[in-house]
Coordinates of C-alpha atoms and ligand atoms in Angstrom, one line a residue:
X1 CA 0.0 0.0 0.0
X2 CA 1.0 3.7 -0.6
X3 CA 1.6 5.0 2.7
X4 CA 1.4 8.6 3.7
X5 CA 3.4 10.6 6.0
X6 CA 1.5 11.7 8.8
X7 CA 1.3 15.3 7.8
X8 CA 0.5 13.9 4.3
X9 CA -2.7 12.5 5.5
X10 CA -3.6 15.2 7.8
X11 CA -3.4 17.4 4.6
X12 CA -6.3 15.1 2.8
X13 CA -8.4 15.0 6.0
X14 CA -8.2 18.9 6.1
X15 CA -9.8 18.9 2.1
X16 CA -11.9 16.5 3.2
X17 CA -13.2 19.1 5.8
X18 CA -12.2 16.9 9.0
X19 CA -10.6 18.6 12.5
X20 CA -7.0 18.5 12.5
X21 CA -4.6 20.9 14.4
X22 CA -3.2 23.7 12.9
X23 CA -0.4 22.9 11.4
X24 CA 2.8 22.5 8.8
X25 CA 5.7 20.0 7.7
X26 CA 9.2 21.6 8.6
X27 CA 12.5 20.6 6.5
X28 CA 15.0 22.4 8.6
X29 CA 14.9 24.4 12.2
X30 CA 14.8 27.3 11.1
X31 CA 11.5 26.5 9.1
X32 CA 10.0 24.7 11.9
X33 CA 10.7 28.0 14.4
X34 CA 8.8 29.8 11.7
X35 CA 6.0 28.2 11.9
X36 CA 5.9 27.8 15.6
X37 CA 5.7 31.4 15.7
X38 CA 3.3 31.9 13.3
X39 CA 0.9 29.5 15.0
X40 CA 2.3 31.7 18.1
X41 CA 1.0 28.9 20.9
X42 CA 2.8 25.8 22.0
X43 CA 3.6 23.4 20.2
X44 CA 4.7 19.8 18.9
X45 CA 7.0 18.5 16.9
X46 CA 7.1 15.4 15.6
X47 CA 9.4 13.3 13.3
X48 CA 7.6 12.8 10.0
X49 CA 8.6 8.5 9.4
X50 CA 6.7 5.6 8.3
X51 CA 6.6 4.6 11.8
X52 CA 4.2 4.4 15.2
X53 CA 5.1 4.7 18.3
X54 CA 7.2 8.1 18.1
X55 CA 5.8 9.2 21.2
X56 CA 7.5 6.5 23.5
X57 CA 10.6 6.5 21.6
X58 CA 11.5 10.4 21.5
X59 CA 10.2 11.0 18.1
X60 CA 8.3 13.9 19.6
X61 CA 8.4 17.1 21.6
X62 CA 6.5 20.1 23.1
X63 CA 7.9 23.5 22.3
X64 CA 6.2 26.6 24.4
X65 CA 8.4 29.0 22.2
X66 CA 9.6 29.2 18.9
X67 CA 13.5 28.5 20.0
X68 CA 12.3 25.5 21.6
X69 CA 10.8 24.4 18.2
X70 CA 14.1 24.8 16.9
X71 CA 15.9 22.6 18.9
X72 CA 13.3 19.9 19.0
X73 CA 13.4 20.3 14.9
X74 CA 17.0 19.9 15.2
X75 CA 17.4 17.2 17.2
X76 CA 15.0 15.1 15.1
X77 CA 15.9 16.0 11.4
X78 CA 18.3 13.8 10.1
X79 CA 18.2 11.0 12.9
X80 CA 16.7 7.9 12.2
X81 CA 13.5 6.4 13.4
X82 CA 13.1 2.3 13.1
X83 CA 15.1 2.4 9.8
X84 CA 13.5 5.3 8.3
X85 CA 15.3 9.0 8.0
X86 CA 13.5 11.8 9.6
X87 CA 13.3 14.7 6.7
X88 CA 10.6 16.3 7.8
X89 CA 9.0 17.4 11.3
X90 CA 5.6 18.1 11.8
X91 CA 5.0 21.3 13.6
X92 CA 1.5 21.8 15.1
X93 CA -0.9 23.5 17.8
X94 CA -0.4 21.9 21.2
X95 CA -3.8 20.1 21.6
X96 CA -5.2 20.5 25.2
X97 CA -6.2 16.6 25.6
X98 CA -9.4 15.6 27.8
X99 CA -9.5 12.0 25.8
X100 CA -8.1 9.4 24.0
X101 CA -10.1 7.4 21.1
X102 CA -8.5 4.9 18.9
X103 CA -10.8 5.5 15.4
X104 CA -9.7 3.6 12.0
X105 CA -11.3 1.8 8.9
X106 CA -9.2 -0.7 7.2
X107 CA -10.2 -3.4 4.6
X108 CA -11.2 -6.9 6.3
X109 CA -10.5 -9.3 3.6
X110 CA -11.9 -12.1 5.4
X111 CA -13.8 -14.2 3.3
X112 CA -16.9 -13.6 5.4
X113 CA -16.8 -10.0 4.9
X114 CA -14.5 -9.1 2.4
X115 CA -15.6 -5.3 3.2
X116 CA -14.4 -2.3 5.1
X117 CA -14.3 -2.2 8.7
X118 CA -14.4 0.2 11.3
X119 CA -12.7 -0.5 14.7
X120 CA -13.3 2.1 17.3
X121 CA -11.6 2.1 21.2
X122 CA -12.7 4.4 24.3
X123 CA -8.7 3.7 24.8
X124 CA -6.6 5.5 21.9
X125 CA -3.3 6.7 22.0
X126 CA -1.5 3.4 23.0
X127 CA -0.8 0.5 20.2
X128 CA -3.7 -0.8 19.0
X129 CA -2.3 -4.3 19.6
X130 CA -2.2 -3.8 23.4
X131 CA -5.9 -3.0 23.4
X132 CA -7.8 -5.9 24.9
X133 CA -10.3 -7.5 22.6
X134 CA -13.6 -6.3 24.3
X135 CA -12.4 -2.4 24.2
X136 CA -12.0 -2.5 20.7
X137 CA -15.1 -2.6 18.9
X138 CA -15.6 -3.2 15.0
X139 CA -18.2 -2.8 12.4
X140 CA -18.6 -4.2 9.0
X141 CA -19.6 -1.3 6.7
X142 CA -21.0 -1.0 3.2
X143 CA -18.7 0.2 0.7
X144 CA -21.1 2.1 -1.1
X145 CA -23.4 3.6 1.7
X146 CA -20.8 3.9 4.2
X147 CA -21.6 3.6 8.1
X148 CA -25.2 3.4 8.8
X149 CA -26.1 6.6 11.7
X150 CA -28.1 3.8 14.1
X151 CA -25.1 1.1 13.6
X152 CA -22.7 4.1 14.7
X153 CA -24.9 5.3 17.9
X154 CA -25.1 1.4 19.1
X155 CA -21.8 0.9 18.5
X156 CA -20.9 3.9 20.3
X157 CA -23.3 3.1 23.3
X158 CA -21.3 -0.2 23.7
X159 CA -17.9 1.3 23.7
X160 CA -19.7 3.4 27.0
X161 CA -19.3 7.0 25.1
X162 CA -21.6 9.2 27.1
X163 CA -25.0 9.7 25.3
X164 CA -23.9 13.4 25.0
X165 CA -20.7 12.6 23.0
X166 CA -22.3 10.0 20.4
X167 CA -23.7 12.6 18.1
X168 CA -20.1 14.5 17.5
X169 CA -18.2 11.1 17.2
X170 CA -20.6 9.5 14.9
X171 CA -20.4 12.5 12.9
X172 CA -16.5 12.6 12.9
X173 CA -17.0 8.7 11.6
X174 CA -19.0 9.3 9.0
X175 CA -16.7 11.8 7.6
X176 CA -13.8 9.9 8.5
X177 CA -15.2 7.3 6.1
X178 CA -16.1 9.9 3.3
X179 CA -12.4 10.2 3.1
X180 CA -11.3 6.6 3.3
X181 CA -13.6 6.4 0.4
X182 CA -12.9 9.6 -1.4
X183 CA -8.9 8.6 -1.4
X184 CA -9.2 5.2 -1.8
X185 CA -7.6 4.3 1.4
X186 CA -6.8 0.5 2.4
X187 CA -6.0 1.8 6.0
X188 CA -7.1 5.2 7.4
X189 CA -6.2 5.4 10.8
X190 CA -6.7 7.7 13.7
X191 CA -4.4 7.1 17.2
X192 CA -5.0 8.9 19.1
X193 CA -8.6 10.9 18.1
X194 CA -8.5 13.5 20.8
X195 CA -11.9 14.9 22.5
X196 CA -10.3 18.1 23.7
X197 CA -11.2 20.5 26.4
X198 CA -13.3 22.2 24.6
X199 CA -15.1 19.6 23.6
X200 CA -14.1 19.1 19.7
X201 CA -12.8 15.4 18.0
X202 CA -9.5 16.5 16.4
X203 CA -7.1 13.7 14.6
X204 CA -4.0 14.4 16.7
X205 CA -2.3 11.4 14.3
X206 CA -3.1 9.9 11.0
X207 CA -1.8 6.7 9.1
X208 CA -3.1 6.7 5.6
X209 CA -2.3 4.1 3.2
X210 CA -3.9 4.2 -0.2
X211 CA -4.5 1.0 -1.9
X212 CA -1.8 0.3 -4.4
X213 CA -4.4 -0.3 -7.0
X214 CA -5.9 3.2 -7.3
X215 CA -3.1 5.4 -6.9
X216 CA -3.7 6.3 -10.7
X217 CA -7.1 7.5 -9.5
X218 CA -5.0 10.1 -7.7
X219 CA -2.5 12.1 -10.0
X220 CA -3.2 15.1 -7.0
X221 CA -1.1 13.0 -4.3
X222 CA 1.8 12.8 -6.4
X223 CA 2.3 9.1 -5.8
X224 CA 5.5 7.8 -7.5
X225 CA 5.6 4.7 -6.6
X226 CA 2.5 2.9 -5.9
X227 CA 4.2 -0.5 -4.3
X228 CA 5.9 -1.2 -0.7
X229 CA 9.6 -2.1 -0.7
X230 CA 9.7 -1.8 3.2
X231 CA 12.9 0.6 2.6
X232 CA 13.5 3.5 0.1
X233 CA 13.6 2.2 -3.5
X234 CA 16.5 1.6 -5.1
X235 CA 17.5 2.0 -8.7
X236 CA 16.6 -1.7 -9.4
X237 CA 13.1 -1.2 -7.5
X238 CA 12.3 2.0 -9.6
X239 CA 13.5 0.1 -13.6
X240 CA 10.9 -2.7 -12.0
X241 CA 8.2 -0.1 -10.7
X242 CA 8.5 1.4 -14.3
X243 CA 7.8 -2.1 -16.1
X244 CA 4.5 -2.6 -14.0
X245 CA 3.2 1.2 -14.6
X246 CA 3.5 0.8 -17.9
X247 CA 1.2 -1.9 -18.6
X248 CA -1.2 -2.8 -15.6
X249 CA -2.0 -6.7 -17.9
X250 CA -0.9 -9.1 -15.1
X251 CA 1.5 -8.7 -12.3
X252 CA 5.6 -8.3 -14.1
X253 CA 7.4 -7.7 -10.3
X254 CA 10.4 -7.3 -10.0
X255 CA 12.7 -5.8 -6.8
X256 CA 16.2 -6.2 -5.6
X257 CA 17.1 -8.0 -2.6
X258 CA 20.1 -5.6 -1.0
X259 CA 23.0 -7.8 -3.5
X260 CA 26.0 -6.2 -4.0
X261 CA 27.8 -6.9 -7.3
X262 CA 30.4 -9.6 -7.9
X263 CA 29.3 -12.0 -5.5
X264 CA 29.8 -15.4 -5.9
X265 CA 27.2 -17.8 -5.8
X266 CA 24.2 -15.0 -6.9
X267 CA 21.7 -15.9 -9.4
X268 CA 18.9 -13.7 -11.4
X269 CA 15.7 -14.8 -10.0
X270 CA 13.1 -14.7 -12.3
X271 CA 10.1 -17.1 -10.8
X272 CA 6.5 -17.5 -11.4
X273 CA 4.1 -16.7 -9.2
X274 CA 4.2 -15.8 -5.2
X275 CA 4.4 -19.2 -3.8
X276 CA 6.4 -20.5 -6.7
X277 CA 9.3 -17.7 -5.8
X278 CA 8.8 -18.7 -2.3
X279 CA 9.9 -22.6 -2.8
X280 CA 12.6 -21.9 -5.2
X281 CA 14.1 -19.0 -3.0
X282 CA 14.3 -21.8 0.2
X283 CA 15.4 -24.3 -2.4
X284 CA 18.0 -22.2 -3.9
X285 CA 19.6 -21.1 -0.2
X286 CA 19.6 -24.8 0.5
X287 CA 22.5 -25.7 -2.1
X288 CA 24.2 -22.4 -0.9
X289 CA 22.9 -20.3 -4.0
X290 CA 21.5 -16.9 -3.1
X291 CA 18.9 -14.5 -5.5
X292 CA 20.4 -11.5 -7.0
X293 CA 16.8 -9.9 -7.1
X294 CA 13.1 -11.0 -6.5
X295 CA 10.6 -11.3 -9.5
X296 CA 7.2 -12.5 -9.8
X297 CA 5.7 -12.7 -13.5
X298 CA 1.9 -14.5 -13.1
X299 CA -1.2 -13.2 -13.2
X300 CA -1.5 -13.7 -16.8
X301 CA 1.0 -10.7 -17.8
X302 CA 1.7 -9.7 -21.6
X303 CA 4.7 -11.2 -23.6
X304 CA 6.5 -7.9 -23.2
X305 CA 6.2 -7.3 -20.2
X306 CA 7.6 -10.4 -18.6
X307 CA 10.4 -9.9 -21.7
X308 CA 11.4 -6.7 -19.9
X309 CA 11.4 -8.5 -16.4
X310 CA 13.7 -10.7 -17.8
X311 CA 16.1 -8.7 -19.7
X312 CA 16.2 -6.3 -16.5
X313 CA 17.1 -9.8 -14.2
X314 CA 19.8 -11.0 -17.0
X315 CA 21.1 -7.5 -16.7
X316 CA 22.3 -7.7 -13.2
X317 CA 26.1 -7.4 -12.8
X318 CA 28.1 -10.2 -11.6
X319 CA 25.1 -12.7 -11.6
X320 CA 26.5 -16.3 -11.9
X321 CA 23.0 -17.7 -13.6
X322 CA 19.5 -17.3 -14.5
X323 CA 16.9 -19.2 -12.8
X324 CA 13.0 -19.2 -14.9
X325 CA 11.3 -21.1 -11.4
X326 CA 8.1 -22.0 -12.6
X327 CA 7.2 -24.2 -9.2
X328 CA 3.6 -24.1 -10.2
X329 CA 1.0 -25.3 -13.1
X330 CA 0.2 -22.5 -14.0
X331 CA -3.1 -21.5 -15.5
X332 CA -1.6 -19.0 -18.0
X333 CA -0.4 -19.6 -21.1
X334 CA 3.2 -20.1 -20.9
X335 CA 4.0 -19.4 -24.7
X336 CA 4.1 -15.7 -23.9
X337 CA 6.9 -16.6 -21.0
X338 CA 8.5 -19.0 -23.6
X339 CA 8.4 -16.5 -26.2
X340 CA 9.9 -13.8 -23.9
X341 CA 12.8 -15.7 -22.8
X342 CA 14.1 -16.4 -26.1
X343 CA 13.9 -13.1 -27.1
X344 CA 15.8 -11.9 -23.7
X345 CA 18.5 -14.3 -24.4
X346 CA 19.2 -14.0 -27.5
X347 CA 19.9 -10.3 -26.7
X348 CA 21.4 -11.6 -24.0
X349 CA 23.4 -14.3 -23.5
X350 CA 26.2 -13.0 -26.6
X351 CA 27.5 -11.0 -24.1
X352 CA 27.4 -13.4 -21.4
X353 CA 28.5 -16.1 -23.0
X354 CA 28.5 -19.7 -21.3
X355 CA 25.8 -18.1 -18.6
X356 CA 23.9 -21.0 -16.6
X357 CA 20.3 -20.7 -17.5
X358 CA 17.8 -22.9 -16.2
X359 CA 14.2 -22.6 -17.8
X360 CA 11.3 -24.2 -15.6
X361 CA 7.7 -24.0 -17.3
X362 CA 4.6 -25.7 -16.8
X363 CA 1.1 -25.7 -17.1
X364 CA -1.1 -24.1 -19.9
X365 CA 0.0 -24.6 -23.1
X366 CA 3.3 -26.2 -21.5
X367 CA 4.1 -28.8 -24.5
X368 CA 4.4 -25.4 -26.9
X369 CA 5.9 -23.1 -24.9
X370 CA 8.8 -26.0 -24.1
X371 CA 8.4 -26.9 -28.2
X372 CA 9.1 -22.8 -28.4
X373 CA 12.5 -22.6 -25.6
X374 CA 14.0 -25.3 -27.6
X375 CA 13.7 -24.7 -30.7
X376 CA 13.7 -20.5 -30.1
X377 CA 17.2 -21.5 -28.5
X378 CA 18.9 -23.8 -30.5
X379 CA 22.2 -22.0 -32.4
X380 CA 21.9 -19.3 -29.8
X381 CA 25.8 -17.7 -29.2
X382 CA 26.4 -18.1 -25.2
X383 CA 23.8 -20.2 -25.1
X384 CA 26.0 -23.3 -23.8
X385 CA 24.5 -24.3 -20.6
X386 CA 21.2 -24.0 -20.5
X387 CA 18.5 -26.6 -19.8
X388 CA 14.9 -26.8 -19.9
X389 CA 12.8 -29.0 -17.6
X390 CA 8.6 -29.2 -17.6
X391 CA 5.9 -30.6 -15.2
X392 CA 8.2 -33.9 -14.7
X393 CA 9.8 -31.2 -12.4
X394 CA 7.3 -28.6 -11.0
X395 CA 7.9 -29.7 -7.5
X396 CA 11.1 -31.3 -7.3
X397 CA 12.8 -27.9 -6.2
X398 CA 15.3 -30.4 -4.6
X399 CA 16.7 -31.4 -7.9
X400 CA 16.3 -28.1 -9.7
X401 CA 18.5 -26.2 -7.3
X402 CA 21.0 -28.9 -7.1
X403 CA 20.9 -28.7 -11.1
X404 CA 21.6 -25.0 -11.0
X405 CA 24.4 -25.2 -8.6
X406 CA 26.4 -27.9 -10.6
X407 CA 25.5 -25.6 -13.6
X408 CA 27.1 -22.3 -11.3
X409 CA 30.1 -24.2 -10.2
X410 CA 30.7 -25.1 -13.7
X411 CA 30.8 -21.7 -14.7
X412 CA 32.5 -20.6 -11.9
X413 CA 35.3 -22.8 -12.9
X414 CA 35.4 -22.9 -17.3
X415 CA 33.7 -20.0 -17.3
X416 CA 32.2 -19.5 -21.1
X417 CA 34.5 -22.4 -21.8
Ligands
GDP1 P1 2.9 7.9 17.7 O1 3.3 7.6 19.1 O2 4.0 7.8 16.7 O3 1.7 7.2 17.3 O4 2.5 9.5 17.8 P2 1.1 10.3 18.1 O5 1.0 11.4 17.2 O6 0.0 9.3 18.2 O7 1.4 10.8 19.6 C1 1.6 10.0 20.7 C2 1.1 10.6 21.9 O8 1.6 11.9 22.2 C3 -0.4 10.8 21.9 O9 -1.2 9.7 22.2 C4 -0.6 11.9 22.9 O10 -0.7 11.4 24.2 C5 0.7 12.7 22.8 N1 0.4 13.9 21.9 C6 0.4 14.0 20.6 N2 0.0 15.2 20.2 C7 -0.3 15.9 21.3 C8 -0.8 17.2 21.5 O11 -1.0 18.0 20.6 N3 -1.0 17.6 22.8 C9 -0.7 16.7 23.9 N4 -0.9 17.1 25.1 N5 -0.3 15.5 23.7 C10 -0.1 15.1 22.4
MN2 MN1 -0.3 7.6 16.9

């Protein structure tokens, strides 16, 4: 999922006409002492990271005056936060807290619902995990209609919200979920939603992740890169980002996996679906062989697209062999694999000559696509050691791996010879 930085998504709940504190992001101290005095009341600071639990770990301060801003903006910017580099600090309005709510709709995929849910605690501001199961309290809602007013008020009355209090809270959930709906959110989140002394529901926090898949539906976030890497994206990540935005037919994945060049015993990955990449991958480390990259082309993608997967895996420095892991029947047509792989190595393998290349294919259409590997590879330059194997060998990663090790060592020793 595309997730937001906290002042991100406190910038679409403000369109979206919901109560957030006054408020702006801050790249440096001196910016973040500006704002501070133009809000010109105390104020937090907080580190702008992918991350929860800032408040317990020192990833934010109060500031009374602008020089205090400063100093808490310093300290933060530039230190890390669980893995993630602080770039940005959020400087807002001191809220003057009276309560604590934990508010959030998130998508239950659960076969029985398969719908968004709401899940609402009396007890916010602490992880949501450490929240015993009967104060948190969830409600399937309709994606169309949204939360129905009655459902709200009941739901309210169990969580023990004083009578007085339902109106104003059901009302900040209903709007809530006009913007999980309006942005296309998988997650919207609100910890802590803060009843304040003067009585108002303000989102002191906000954890917005848009769902990957509709990203395009929002050119006004600015989204570059609608996938999770779990760290920033590296130039390998972005050429395989730019293979899937191109052409949304079937999933062509492809992300590195931290490999430095030029070390022995690393192989371009190139597998076929999830599971399939997850056999081969323990397979693999069993011999001792590691994966340059991961790659997933299933989902019934087009011919070039899984051709461009392929050329970008072959293209890897230093990689010792090419693995096509096809661990599972698949119910695609394989010809458009086969048909991609002998176009990548042909362009390929002439300047790697001798490269290990073991091709893996079964299911739909598997008796042409092998028909088209070996006869679209015979006379190929380079192409001395490859092999191709079909459903004899779909789960017999055992033998497989073992294969492409002896096939690696080889190389490793004659090299193209
Ligand atoms: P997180 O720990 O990373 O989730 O950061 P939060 O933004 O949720 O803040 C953690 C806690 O800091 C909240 O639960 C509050 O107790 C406190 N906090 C955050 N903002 C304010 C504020 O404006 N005023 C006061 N008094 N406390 C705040
Ligand atoms: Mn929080």
């Amino acid at each position: 999922m595309a997730k937001l930085l906290e002042y991100e998504g406190k910038g679409w709940l403000r369109e979206a006409g919901l109560a957030v504190p006054r408020g702006r992001a801050a790249g440096t101290a001196e910016e973040a002492a500006a704002v501070a005095a133009e809000l010109a009341c105390p104020v937090v600071v907080k580190a702008q990271v992918q991350a929860g639990g800032r408040g317990k770990s020192g990833g934010l301060a109060m500031a009374d005056t602008s020089a205090e801003a400063a100093a808490a903006a310093s300290r933060l910017l530039g230190s890390e936060f669980k893995g993630g580099l602080v770039r940005q600090v959020l400087v807002e309005e001191k809220l003057d807290i009276a309560q604590e709510f934990y508010a959030g709709y998130t998508v239950n995929t659960g076969r029985e619902a398969r719908c968004p849910m709401l899940m609402f605690s009396p007890d916010g501001g602490v992880d949501i995990e450490s929240v015993p199961e009967e104060r948190l309290f969830k409600l399937l809602v309709s994606p169309t209609q949204g939360p129905e007013d009655a459902a709200l008020l009941a739901l309210l009355g169990r969580a023990e919200i004083p009578p007085e209090r339902r109106d104003a809270l059901a009302a900040f959930l209903v709007g809530l979920f006009r913007a999980y709906r309006a942005y296309d959110c998988f997650t919207l989140e609100i910890n802590p939603l803060i009843l304040t002394g003067a009585g108002d529901f303000v989102a002191a926090d906000c954890k917005m992740e848009i769902d990957n898949s509709s990203v395009f539906r929002h050119p006004e976030m600015g989204i570059e890169v609608a996938r999770d890497f779990g760290h920033d994206p590296t130039e390998l990540d972005l050429i395989g980002w730019g293979i899937e935005k191109a052409d949304q037919r079937g999933s062509g994945f492809l992300m590195g996996m931290g490999y430095g060049e030029k070390s022995p015993g690393y192989i371009g990955y190139h597998p076929i679906g999830g599971g399939s990449a997850m056999l081969g991958m323990d397979a693999l480390s069993k011999v001792g062989l590691k994966v340059a990259n991961y790659a997933d082309t299933s989902g019934n993608p087009v011919g070039s697209k899984i051709y461009r997967v392929a050329k970008v895996i072959l293209s890897q420095p230093g990689i010792e062999g090419y693995l096509l892991g096809g661990f599972m029947m698949a119910n695609q047509e394989q010809w458009h694999h086969a048909h991609a792989i002998v176009k990548a190595l042909w362009e390929t393998l002439p300047h790697r000559p001798g490269l290990p290349c073991l091709l893996l294919l079964c299911g739909n259409k598997e008796e042409e696509s092998l028909a088209i590997l070996r006869e679209g590879l015979v006379g190929l330059p380079g192409g001395e050691r490859i092999e191709i194997y079909g459903r004899e060998y779909v789960t017999d990663t055992e033998f497989i791996a073992r294969r492409m090790l002896l096939m690696v060592e080889e190389y490793q020793r004659l090299g193209a010879g």
